[in-house]
Amino acid sequence: MTAACPPREQGQQPSLCLCACGAGCQGPGQAGAGVRAESRPGQHRMPGQHRVSGRSEAQAGQSPPEALQLEAVRQPRASVGMATPCGEQIHQDVQDYYGKELQKSEDLKTNACTTSARPLPKAVRDALERVHEEVVARYYGCGLVIPECLSSCWILDLGSGSGRDCYLLSQLVGEQGHVTGIDMTEGQVEVAKKHIAYHMDKFGYRKPNVEFVHGYMEKLGDAGLADESYDIVISNCVINLAPDKSAVLREAFRVLKPGGEMYFSDIYASQRLSETVRRHRVLWGECLAGALYWRDLYSIAEEVGFSPPCLVTASPITIGNKELEGIVGDCRFVSATFRLFKVPGGTQAGPGQVIYKGRIMGHERELVFDANFTFKEGEVVDVDAEMAAILQSSRFAEEFLIRAGGANAAALQGCCRKGVKEKIRDPFQLLERLTAPGPACCPGGTCGPPGCC
């Protein structure tokens, strides 16, 4: 018996829920996810912080590319019906799957949660080797979600599981930084917590710079996480497990400081999923039944107040199970990494030129920011207003020389031909280019329009 979807109150707007009812279902860990948390002892409020409850007028005026916006409204986000499990049932099934059925990564039935990401810097590889073997064995994420420029940062890991990424990041932020992991599966949180002393001793830290809390990523306030507490929010293949994606992004936006970043890897679908797929318990646990149609990410990000998503990487998803393949049908899946920024509303930026200083550890010669922009040390790169605003307002500001205008300020970074190059935003398109025969054009993983090379 699946949980019933509650009726929507008069005038209430539907949230993006994977339930088929379209009633804005808000099961445990979802209701009121966008409401500010009241200050109370134990919250991670940084000195001088103030509360924010929503996006500014300037941020509200931002919109995703017109083509994506039009496509996103061509079909409803949820079909009519009552068969798909609602939040409470989904949360319980996922907890059982990850807390009881899975004991190690090899127990997974697809590669959706084990796909690799782009090559890792040596510092990250070395840090990973210092993580306890049980923590690594109980890890079920897709690749690694490790952004750049992390020294002294405060980081929140949504769906931290056994804590592998948290312990890795603990080393990269240093003793002056801090990492918080939150997960809804108590068994996973217990595994992570029991190895804190081991890792702090191994890292040579006098006091822990990492903590783990039990809670829902849709309701971070209930776990004591205050507004504007973190520089970065990461997530590794878990947002697909949340019934309400909008609530997750709203909460991430709330706890981020102005200029902060959400850097996350997840599973995306090539189309909106059928009711049969959305009802399948194993496909939920395998990160497929809750996969977001990739175009909807752009709509949700805009609604919440984030900058348009920057596509970083894309990796193929193969199911390898005939029964599950038959249920999925012709829908394709991809593991993709995106970065979203909380650009302050008053940020004034137009097209310009930037020069990377080459000072970020592990990325001294070049910084592959996303699939569209690669910044080489000392090289002038044309950026659009969107990227200029991100660099100017984020932790990357001190790593670049930024100047407005320029000889070719209206153009994006070129590859093999001059002039404006359309940004690649579709992870499936990026995957096709990465796997196409022939030489790759750009270190960022993509080249220009067809015929560019």
XYZ file of N, CA and C in Angstrom, residues 291-452:
486
model
N 14.975 9.954 -11.317
C 15.817 10.820 -12.140
C 15.000 11.967 -12.734
N 15.553 13.139 -12.692
C 14.895 14.326 -13.213
C 15.113 14.439 -14.717
N 14.071 14.826 -15.444
C 14.234 15.169 -16.856
C 15.164 16.375 -16.894
N 16.241 16.280 -17.661
C 17.319 17.261 -17.534
C 16.870 18.694 -17.780
N 15.892 18.909 -18.654
C 15.445 20.278 -18.917
C 14.759 20.896 -17.692
N 14.139 20.050 -16.869
C 13.455 20.571 -15.688
C 14.428 21.173 -14.683
N 15.675 20.723 -14.688
C 16.662 21.303 -13.781
C 16.808 22.799 -14.029
N 16.833 23.188 -15.294
C 16.994 24.602 -15.620
C 15.805 25.418 -15.122
N 14.609 24.870 -15.229
C 13.410 25.570 -14.764
C 13.419 25.713 -13.240
N 13.767 24.635 -12.554
C 13.775 24.675 -11.088
C 14.828 25.645 -10.582
N 16.010 25.610 -11.175
C 17.085 26.508 -10.752
C 16.654 27.964 -10.881
N 15.989 28.278 -11.976
C 15.529 29.647 -12.200
C 14.456 30.029 -11.190
N 13.544 29.110 -10.888
C 12.490 29.378 -9.923
C 13.056 29.637 -8.531
N 14.079 28.893 -8.156
C 14.669 29.015 -6.828
C 15.485 30.294 -6.702
N 16.136 30.730 -7.778
C 16.971 31.925 -7.730
C 18.415 31.708 -8.084
N 18.785 30.470 -8.434
C 20.162 30.185 -8.831
C 20.462 30.765 -10.216
N 21.739 30.897 -10.505
C 22.175 31.196 -11.861
C 21.869 30.002 -12.752
N 21.795 30.197 -14.074
C 21.563 29.047 -14.953
C 22.625 27.971 -14.722
N 22.231 26.703 -14.685
C 23.185 25.623 -14.414
C 24.341 25.592 -15.406
N 25.539 25.369 -14.874
C 26.725 25.174 -15.705
C 27.000 23.671 -15.782
N 26.900 23.101 -16.956
C 27.150 21.677 -17.153
C 28.649 21.412 -17.141
N 29.085 20.493 -16.288
C 30.516 20.216 -16.124
C 30.927 18.941 -16.859
N 30.319 17.822 -16.511
C 30.690 16.540 -17.106
C 29.440 15.703 -17.374
N 29.616 14.669 -18.181
C 28.531 13.710 -18.443
C 29.143 12.336 -18.661
N 28.531 11.323 -18.051
C 28.996 9.946 -18.183
C 27.805 9.042 -18.493
N 28.007 7.991 -19.274
C 26.892 7.113 -19.656
C 26.426 6.245 -18.494
N 25.136 5.941 -18.506
C 24.548 5.027 -17.535
C 24.090 3.773 -18.275
N 24.568 2.635 -17.837
C 24.124 1.364 -18.413
C 23.456 0.552 -17.309
N 22.344 -0.072 -17.629
C 21.593 -0.803 -16.613
C 22.121 -2.225 -16.446
N 22.326 -2.936 -17.539
C 22.901 -4.265 -17.452
C 22.018 -5.298 -16.791
N 20.726 -5.042 -16.745
C 19.765 -5.970 -16.159
C 18.570 -6.016 -17.101
N 18.348 -7.157 -17.747
C 17.336 -7.265 -18.799
C 15.939 -6.897 -18.296
N 15.610 -7.343 -17.108
C 14.283 -7.049 -16.565
C 14.092 -5.545 -16.370
N 15.096 -4.892 -15.767
C 15.004 -3.452 -15.544
C 15.042 -2.675 -16.851
N 15.830 -3.151 -17.809
C 15.885 -2.492 -19.110
C 14.514 -2.504 -19.786
N 13.800 -3.620 -19.654
C 12.480 -3.716 -20.250
C 11.494 -2.747 -19.627
N 11.619 -2.512 -18.340
C 10.724 -1.582 -17.656
C 11.023 -0.146 -18.065
N 12.298 0.175 -18.208
C 12.717 1.531 -18.555
C 12.332 1.886 -19.989
N 12.393 0.930 -20.897
C 12.029 1.188 -22.288
C 13.065 2.021 -23.015
N 12.601 3.003 -23.799
C 13.524 3.781 -24.627
C 14.082 5.008 -23.926
N 13.775 5.181 -22.659
C 14.336 6.308 -21.915
C 15.828 6.089 -21.681
N 16.611 7.116 -21.876
C 18.050 7.037 -21.629
C 18.390 7.807 -20.360
N 19.506 7.411 -19.738
C 19.949 8.059 -18.511
C 21.410 8.471 -18.641
N 21.760 9.526 -17.943
C 23.134 10.003 -17.953
C 23.490 10.493 -16.556
N 24.723 10.288 -16.165
C 25.234 10.864 -14.935
C 25.910 12.180 -15.309
N 25.444 13.271 -14.734
C 25.977 14.584 -15.100
C 26.282 15.403 -13.855
N 27.302 16.223 -13.965
C 27.674 17.141 -12.895
C 27.347 18.566 -13.337
N 26.677 19.295 -12.456
C 26.334 20.695 -12.706
C 26.849 21.553 -11.555
N 27.022 22.829 -11.843
C 27.317 23.791 -10.784
C 26.338 24.965 -10.898
N 25.727 25.310 -9.750
C 24.794 26.425 -9.653
C 25.373 27.444 -8.683
N 25.176 28.732 -8.956
C 25.712 29.764 -8.077
C 24.601 30.673 -7.566
N 24.761 31.087 -6.329
C 23.853 32.040 -5.698
C 24.414 33.438 -5.923
N 24.216 33.948 -7.116
C 24.750 35.262 -7.474
C 23.928 36.331 -6.756
N 24.566 37.209 -5.977
C 23.818 38.248 -5.262
C 23.006 39.111 -6.222
N 21.837 39.542 -5.760
C 20.939 40.299 -6.608
C 21.511 41.597 -7.141
N 22.398 42.245 -6.390
C 22.940 43.530 -6.826
C 24.146 43.430 -7.723
N 24.538 42.208 -8.082
C 25.733 42.037 -8.914
C 25.509 42.636 -10.302
N 26.391 43.539 -10.698
C 26.328 44.164 -12.011
C 27.476 43.620 -12.852
N 27.153 42.893 -13.875
C 28.200 42.327 -14.731
C 27.683 42.227 -16.149
N 28.552 42.579 -17.094
C 28.238 42.417 -18.495
C 29.302 41.534 -19.120
N 29.214 41.302 -20.408
C 30.260 40.522 -21.076
C 31.626 41.160 -20.841
N 32.635 40.342 -20.747
C 33.966 40.869 -20.477
C 35.062 39.889 -20.826
N 36.217 40.155 -20.296
C 37.380 39.290 -20.490
C 37.993 38.975 -19.137
N 38.487 37.751 -18.983
C 39.095 37.340 -17.727
C 40.432 36.662 -17.993
N 41.305 36.749 -17.002
C 42.613 36.092 -17.060
C 42.787 35.288 -15.777
N 42.965 33.996 -15.919
C 43.162 33.107 -14.776
C 44.589 33.255 -14.262
N 44.727 33.402 -12.925
C 46.036 33.629 -12.314
C 46.832 32.348 -12.081
N 46.180 31.198 -12.161
C 46.889 29.934 -12.015
C 47.316 29.603 -10.600
N 46.526 30.014 -9.613
C 46.932 29.822 -8.218
C 46.138 28.748 -7.485
N 45.169 28.116 -8.131
C 44.368 27.104 -7.448
C 45.121 25.779 -7.429
N 45.305 25.222 -6.237
C 46.074 23.993 -6.074
C 45.486 22.861 -6.907
N 46.341 22.216 -7.676
C 45.922 21.117 -8.523
C 45.413 21.549 -9.875
N 45.289 22.850 -10.061
C 44.781 23.393 -11.330
C 45.625 24.600 -11.747
N 46.921 24.513 -11.496
C 47.783 25.665 -11.728
C 47.898 26.037 -13.210
N 47.925 25.073 -14.069
C 48.110 25.367 -15.496
C 46.809 25.729 -16.192
N 45.727 25.092 -15.794
C 44.429 25.424 -16.371
C 43.314 25.007 -15.423
N 42.210 25.725 -15.511
C 41.034 25.433 -14.708
C 39.898 25.093 -15.664
N 39.510 23.823 -15.673
C 38.379 23.402 -16.497
C 37.121 23.683 -15.676
N 36.529 24.844 -15.904
C 35.410 25.296 -15.080
C 34.147 24.504 -15.376
N 33.850 24.310 -16.645
C 32.710 23.492 -17.059
C 32.922 23.047 -18.494
N 31.891 22.524 -19.131
C 32.024 22.012 -20.488
C 32.200 23.119 -21.513
N 31.957 24.364 -21.121
C 32.029 25.477 -22.054
C 33.228 26.393 -21.844
N 33.758 26.423 -20.627
C 34.849 27.344 -20.328
C 36.032 26.627 -19.681
N 37.174 26.734 -20.321
C 38.440 26.295 -19.755
C 39.359 27.510 -19.706
N 39.922 27.790 -18.533
C 40.760 28.969 -18.346
C 42.209 28.537 -18.158
N 43.064 28.904 -19.092
C 44.487 28.606 -18.972
C 45.197 29.771 -18.300
N 46.226 29.447 -17.540
C 46.959 30.466 -16.809
C 47.464 31.563 -17.751
N 47.155 32.810 -17.418
C 47.672 33.955 -18.154
C 47.010 34.222 -19.487
N 46.020 33.428 -19.865
C 45.399 33.578 -21.176
C 44.103 34.386 -21.073
N 43.924 35.322 -21.992
C 42.706 36.135 -22.018
C 41.555 35.315 -22.610
N 40.440 35.281 -21.893
C 39.275 34.532 -22.335
C 38.050 35.440 -22.313
N 37.305 35.473 -23.418
C 36.049 36.210 -23.470
C 34.974 35.434 -22.730
N 34.215 36.127 -21.893
C 33.112 35.491 -21.164
C 31.842 36.302 -21.352
N 30.713 35.625 -21.275
C 29.433 36.310 -21.359
C 29.075 36.885 -19.986
N 27.977 37.634 -19.936
C 27.577 38.279 -18.686
C 27.298 37.262 -17.589
N 26.757 36.117 -17.963
C 26.437 35.063 -17.005
C 27.680 34.569 -16.281
N 28.730 34.247 -17.042
C 29.963 33.760 -16.432
C 30.699 34.877 -15.703
N 30.651 36.076 -16.241
C 31.311 37.204 -15.579
C 30.724 37.435 -14.194
N 29.396 37.345 -14.071
C 28.736 37.536 -12.781
C 29.132 36.442 -11.794
N 29.231 35.211 -12.275
C 29.614 34.092 -11.417
C 31.028 34.285 -10.871
N 31.966 34.575 -11.755
C 33.356 34.731 -11.329
C 33.518 35.932 -10.409
N 32.808 36.994 -10.688
C 32.942 38.232 -9.927
C 32.398 38.109 -8.514
N 31.342 37.307 -8.324
C 30.654 37.257 -7.029
C 31.011 36.051 -6.178
N 31.751 35.099 -6.707
C 32.012 33.841 -5.998
C 33.409 33.810 -5.392
N 33.748 32.669 -4.816
C 35.075 32.486 -4.220
C 36.181 32.519 -5.267
N 35.818 32.483 -6.560
C 36.805 32.520 -7.635
C 37.247 33.940 -7.978
N 36.634 34.945 -7.368
C 36.917 36.339 -7.740
C 38.401 36.680 -7.621
N 39.048 36.194 -6.557
C 40.452 36.523 -6.338
C 41.387 35.717 -7.228
N 40.846 34.749 -7.943
C 41.679 33.906 -8.799
C 41.714 34.395 -10.248
N 41.016 35.492 -10.539
C 40.943 36.013 -11.897
C 41.153 37.520 -11.926
N 41.724 37.989 -13.016
C 41.665 39.400 -13.355
C 40.454 39.550 -14.260
N 39.527 40.404 -13.872
C 38.265 40.538 -14.600
C 38.122 41.972 -15.099
N 37.859 42.108 -16.374
C 37.649 43.446 -16.919
C 36.448 43.430 -17.863
N 35.702 44.505 -17.816
C 34.508 44.608 -18.636
C 34.877 44.886 -20.086
N 33.975 44.513 -20.991
C 34.188 44.793 -22.411
C 35.303 43.964 -22.997
N 35.894 44.470 -24.058
C 36.960 43.738 -24.744
C 36.650 43.628 -26.215
N 37.638 43.246 -26.983
C 37.497 43.193 -28.432
C 36.415 42.217 -28.869
N 36.231 41.154 -28.098
C 35.266 40.131 -28.509
C 34.394 39.733 -27.324
N 33.972 40.765 -26.554
C 33.323 40.506 -25.276
C 31.992 39.773 -25.408
N 31.329 39.913 -26.536
C 30.011 39.287 -26.684
C 30.098 37.805 -26.984
N 31.294 37.336 -27.336
C 31.436 35.934 -27.712
C 31.763 35.070 -26.513
N 31.362 33.837 -26.567
C 31.788 32.859 -25.588
C 33.174 32.393 -25.970
N 33.752 31.586 -25.101
C 35.079 31.081 -25.375
C 35.061 30.313 -26.694
N 35.940 30.653 -27.593
C 35.996 29.970 -28.882
C 36.769 28.685 -28.808
N 36.638 27.881 -29.848
C 37.371 26.622 -29.869
C 38.188 26.564 -31.140
N 37.526 26.358 -32.239
C 38.237 26.237 -33.495
C 37.786 27.289 -34.505
N 36.819 28.091 -34.102
C 36.349 29.111 -35.016
C 35.996 30.344 -34.213
N 36.070 31.490 -34.847
C 35.809 32.729 -34.147
C 34.314 33.006 -34.098
N 33.940 33.914 -33.191
C 32.551 34.310 -33.095
C 31.842 33.605 -31.958
N 30.559 33.833 -31.869
C 29.778 33.300 -30.768
C 29.600 31.791 -30.921
N 29.872 31.062 -29.846
C 29.670 29.615 -29.829
C 28.530 29.311 -28.857
N 27.550 28.598 -29.332
C 26.416 28.276 -28.484
C 26.859 27.383 -27.331
N 26.400 27.723 -26.146
C 26.754 26.926 -24.981
C 26.092 25.563 -25.059
N 26.808 24.562 -24.605
C 26.232 23.229 -24.523
C 25.623 23.080 -23.140
N 24.337 22.746 -23.087
C 23.608 22.633 -21.832
C 22.980 21.251 -21.644
N 22.854 20.516 -22.729
C 22.229 19.201 -22.713
C 23.285 18.143 -22.388
N 23.162 17.429 -21.250
C 24.168 16.419 -20.896
C 24.247 15.270 -21.896
N 23.143 14.959 -22.562
C 23.165 13.890 -23.563
C 23.928 14.340 -24.809
N 23.806 15.607 -25.155
C 24.569 16.151 -26.274
C 26.058 16.162 -25.941
N 26.390 16.548 -24.706
C 27.786 16.540 -24.291
C 28.354 15.130 -24.346
N 27.583 14.163 -23.885
C 28.037 12.775 -23.892
C 28.315 12.306 -25.316
N 27.450 12.673 -26.263
C 27.654 12.298 -27.658
C 28.950 12.881 -28.197
N 29.250 14.108 -27.850
C 30.474 14.739 -28.334
C 31.721 14.114 -27.702
N 31.597 13.759 -26.428
C 32.743 13.163 -25.748
C 33.065 11.772 -26.283
N 32.024 11.051 -26.742
C 32.225 9.685 -27.209
C 32.339 9.582 -28.724
N 32.201 10.718 -29.414
C 32.299 10.703 -30.877
C 33.735 10.436 -31.302
N 33.957 9.705 -32.412
C 35.320 9.462 -32.895
C 35.961 10.760 -33.384
N 37.268 10.804 -33.320
C 37.974 11.999 -33.771
C 38.570 12.739 -32.594
N 39.484 13.676 -32.847
C 40.157 14.414 -31.779
C 39.210 15.358 -31.061
N 39.399 15.493 -29.760
C 38.611 16.445 -28.987
C 39.194 17.834 -29.194
N 38.318 18.839 -29.223
C 38.769 20.192 -29.504
C 39.229 20.922 -28.260
N 38.425 20.833 -27.215
C 38.657 21.692 -26.067
C 38.988 20.884 -24.814
N 39.892 21.407 -23.952
C 40.133 20.760 -22.682
C 38.877 20.706 -21.838
N 37.924 21.595 -22.078
C 36.693 21.606 -21.307
C 35.760 20.482 -21.671
N 36.067 19.702 -22.687
C 35.257 18.543 -22.980
C 34.244 18.757 -24.085
N 34.263 19.905 -24.751
C 33.322 20.139 -25.830
C 33.946 21.029 -26.884
N 33.471 20.953 -28.089
C 33.963 21.840 -29.122
C 32.815 22.649 -29.671
N 33.099 23.394 -30.710
C 32.106 24.310 -31.246
C 31.034 23.609 -32.049
N 30.345 24.370 -32.891
C 29.246 23.820 -33.695
C 29.765 22.747 -34.647
N 28.861 21.950 -35.214
C 29.273 20.931 -36.177
C 30.130 21.556 -37.273
N 31.205 20.882 -37.606
C 32.103 21.403 -38.627
C 33.203 22.261 -38.060
N 33.172 22.433 -36.727
C 34.174 23.267 -36.055
C 35.575 22.765 -36.345
